[in-house]
Amino acid sequence: MSDCILKVALDTPLDMCFDYLWPVAEGERPQVGQLVLVPFGRREAVGLIVAVEDDSDLPRDKLKPALALRAQMPPLSAEWIALCAFAADYYQRPLGEVALPGLPKNLRTAKTASLDKALKKLTKAVQPHDATPHAAPPLNAAQQVAADAIAGVAGFAPTLLYGVTGSGKTEVYLQAAAQVLAHSDAGHNPAQILILVPEINLTPQLEANVRARFPGVAVATLHSGLAEGERLAHWMAAHTGHARIVLGTRLAILASMPHLRLIIIDEEHDPSYKQQEGLRYSARDLAVWRARQLNIPIVLGSATPSLETWHHAQSGRYRKLELRARAVQDAVLPRVGLIDLERKAPREQMTEGISGTLLAAVRKRIEKNEQSLLFLNRRGYAPVIACDSCGWISNCRRCTAYLVLHKGDRRLRCHHCGWEERIPASCPDCGNVDLQPLGRGTQRVEETLQAVFPEARILRIDADSTRRKGSAQAAFDTVHRGEVDILVGTQMVAKGHDFRNLTLVGVINPDTALFSHDYRASERLFAQLMQVAGRAGRAAQKDGGNPAEVLIQTRYPRHPLYAAVRDHDYDAFAGELLVERRQANFPPFMYQALLRAEARELQTALDFLHAAMACIDPAGITFNDPVPMTMTRVANVDRAQLLVECASRPALQAFLKDWITALRGMKTRVRWSLEVDPVDI
Ligand code: ADP
Ligand code: ZN
Ligand code: ZN
């Protein structure tokens, strides 16, 4: 019996591994990748063994013995540890803060006995299911080319699947996946496939399709809505290789999948692939790295690719496969019309912000028994209420934000800090009882439509109407069953739904994003408009039915963004944006990192950022001035930021390494965090 040394990564901000003793009988050393329970300070913690050695830099009598090995599960692979190590290195975090939080909580915290119990229960949860199998529809020519091209390569081959809304990208993913699975089964070399989607709860259709298409295959799902027990079951199914397909949101990119052979990212441009707190990683970027590491193909699918991906495709670094037409026979892209609110034609009688043209189009759909969708990316009744006589407006006391009017439950709510209060009966400053709602949100649009079309069945879908678990799905089912004439909703309704009887999409007020200080705002608005427009006309046009139509209300009908939406011309729009980005030195032609600071007083945060600039030689790096964040105050905390830029990614990475070491050495009470490749600046 002698001792070996376990080098253990723990979930702490200290950027180091910790040494522990473990007694070994001959030939029985613990393995790298096993989880181990160790004493840490005054508590016990589960860590990841990253090396097993004979020696430590510390004297033996300073080392504590580890307490227990999690021997119930197979060790995590060297590739998985390397993925976490890459993410840790790239995003400037300790390895333990990347590797451990992503593991199911039961593995990290549970006592061995209760873990044993949970792991027995497990296997049942992720079984092949006996859903009625669905035969795959025959692919059209373009789809077939794409599916074969994806499944036909063995090595690293990043591929953009660029296909208009409704072009049948999902079908391409599924048939490429089927080919990869069949091929691997024939070679007795089981494969696993990872499919990432922006949202699972909102788009259960995809999950149902996957299960129906692969009836003999265990499918695991990983997303933040799972209960702990479920998460453990699904995670383990992926880790043991039992689940051949893993369908998940961004967090699934860190799932352990020992036989991973293909990665698919649906709607790769979607902002939700970026984690916006804690470890602020991009699941899309990590996915590309992971595919390269494993030397496997990866597919990035979108009708409106991110400019980063588009740039790679244009420069030939990514292969581009194109689907130009809708897959369903006789289904065509909707006609896009712009309703000019500035030069109101006489018939543009406005009713509570909705034009006569749009209302007439809705009426026509109701008469023909077709559905309409009115899109407005703002929930609540009105974004603010105001007093006409003294100028008071409903500011949140704790944030740089307005309190939003929610009329139904008579509350004012802050959508940023959660503060809420009753609607005041009169102006708090001057006593005027006539407080006015300004602007409009989905609730107000719903109210207006109900007044104009008293007979119509109207359904609002937004974060407020779908708070209860399962209620979003129930709402979408109602639409699919045809029990809704007019659907009113936020971006929740724009994502991925295949509404078969929807022939009109109205966009109420998209203009604000045109003038945002955020240079990504127009890229996002364009993607959002194309996506919501893509909900219309997905079925074959009925004889005598209206051609599917998208009507956008705007004060700037001549803006190039709307012209591109009208022409369904992503190529031209993206081309222009890339030229602008290159001229202005913005990503993807520049690499960025953002240092954020939070304090009770804005000045404290700014002072910290100035000190952070002064603590290092900025050779080759551009420091911008520290500035308050656009929404400076949230929940009584002031926030400021410092943007650093560099034209070379390796040079920026090298700088960040030194900088973070210097920052960690600074004595400060300011809360700070560093984000690499920020998207909201
Ligand atoms: P996308 O993801 O590109 O927007 P979907 O994958 O949702 O498009 O496909 C749009 C519709 O076309 C779906 O209803 C799908 O069932 C149908 N579809 C896809 N491929 C085919 C095909 N080859 N033949 C018939 N219908 C198809
Ligand atoms: Zn007043
Ligand atoms: Zn607030």
PDB file of C-alpha atoms in Angstrom, residues 74 190-193 217-218 234-246 256-260:
ATOM      1  CA  PRO A  74     -17.241   5.628 -16.014  1.00  0.00           C
ATOM      2  CA  PRO A 190     -21.809   3.109 -32.336  1.00  0.00           C
ATOM      3  CA  ALA A 191     -22.107   6.799 -33.094  1.00  0.00           C
ATOM      4  CA  GLN A 192     -23.698   9.612 -31.131  1.00  0.00           C
ATOM      5  CA  ILE A 193     -25.147  12.764 -32.599  1.00  0.00           C
ATOM      6  CA  VAL A 217     -32.966   4.836 -30.586  1.00  0.00           C
ATOM      7  CA  ALA A 218     -32.575   6.329 -27.116  1.00  0.00           C
ATOM      8  CA  HIS A 234     -30.332  12.183 -19.495  1.00  0.00           C
ATOM      9  CA  TRP A 235     -26.784  13.300 -18.812  1.00  0.00           C
ATOM     10  CA  MET A 236     -25.789   9.766 -17.843  1.00  0.00           C
ATOM     11  CA  ALA A 237     -27.445   8.340 -20.945  1.00  0.00           C
ATOM     12  CA  ALA A 238     -25.240  10.628 -23.023  1.00  0.00           C
ATOM     13  CA  HIS A 239     -22.150   9.900 -20.954  1.00  0.00           C
ATOM     14  CA  THR A 240     -22.481   6.126 -21.123  1.00  0.00           C
ATOM     15  CA  GLY A 241     -23.213   6.200 -24.856  1.00  0.00           C
ATOM     16  CA  HIS A 242     -26.667   4.716 -24.285  1.00  0.00           C
ATOM     17  CA  ALA A 243     -28.350   7.747 -25.865  1.00  0.00           C
ATOM     18  CA  ARG A 244     -27.415   7.868 -29.534  1.00  0.00           C
ATOM     19  CA  ILE A 245     -28.993  11.253 -30.085  1.00  0.00           C
ATOM     20  CA  VAL A 246     -28.721  14.154 -27.675  1.00  0.00           C
ATOM     21  CA  SER A 256     -20.052  14.116 -22.231  1.00  0.00           C
ATOM     22  CA  MET A 257     -20.573  12.057 -25.408  1.00  0.00           C
ATOM     23  CA  PRO A 258     -17.831   9.481 -25.870  1.00  0.00           C
ATOM     24  CA  HIS A 259     -18.955   8.440 -29.356  1.00  0.00           C
ATOM     25  CA  LEU A 260     -19.804  11.851 -30.789  1.00  0.00           C
TER      26      LEU A 260
END
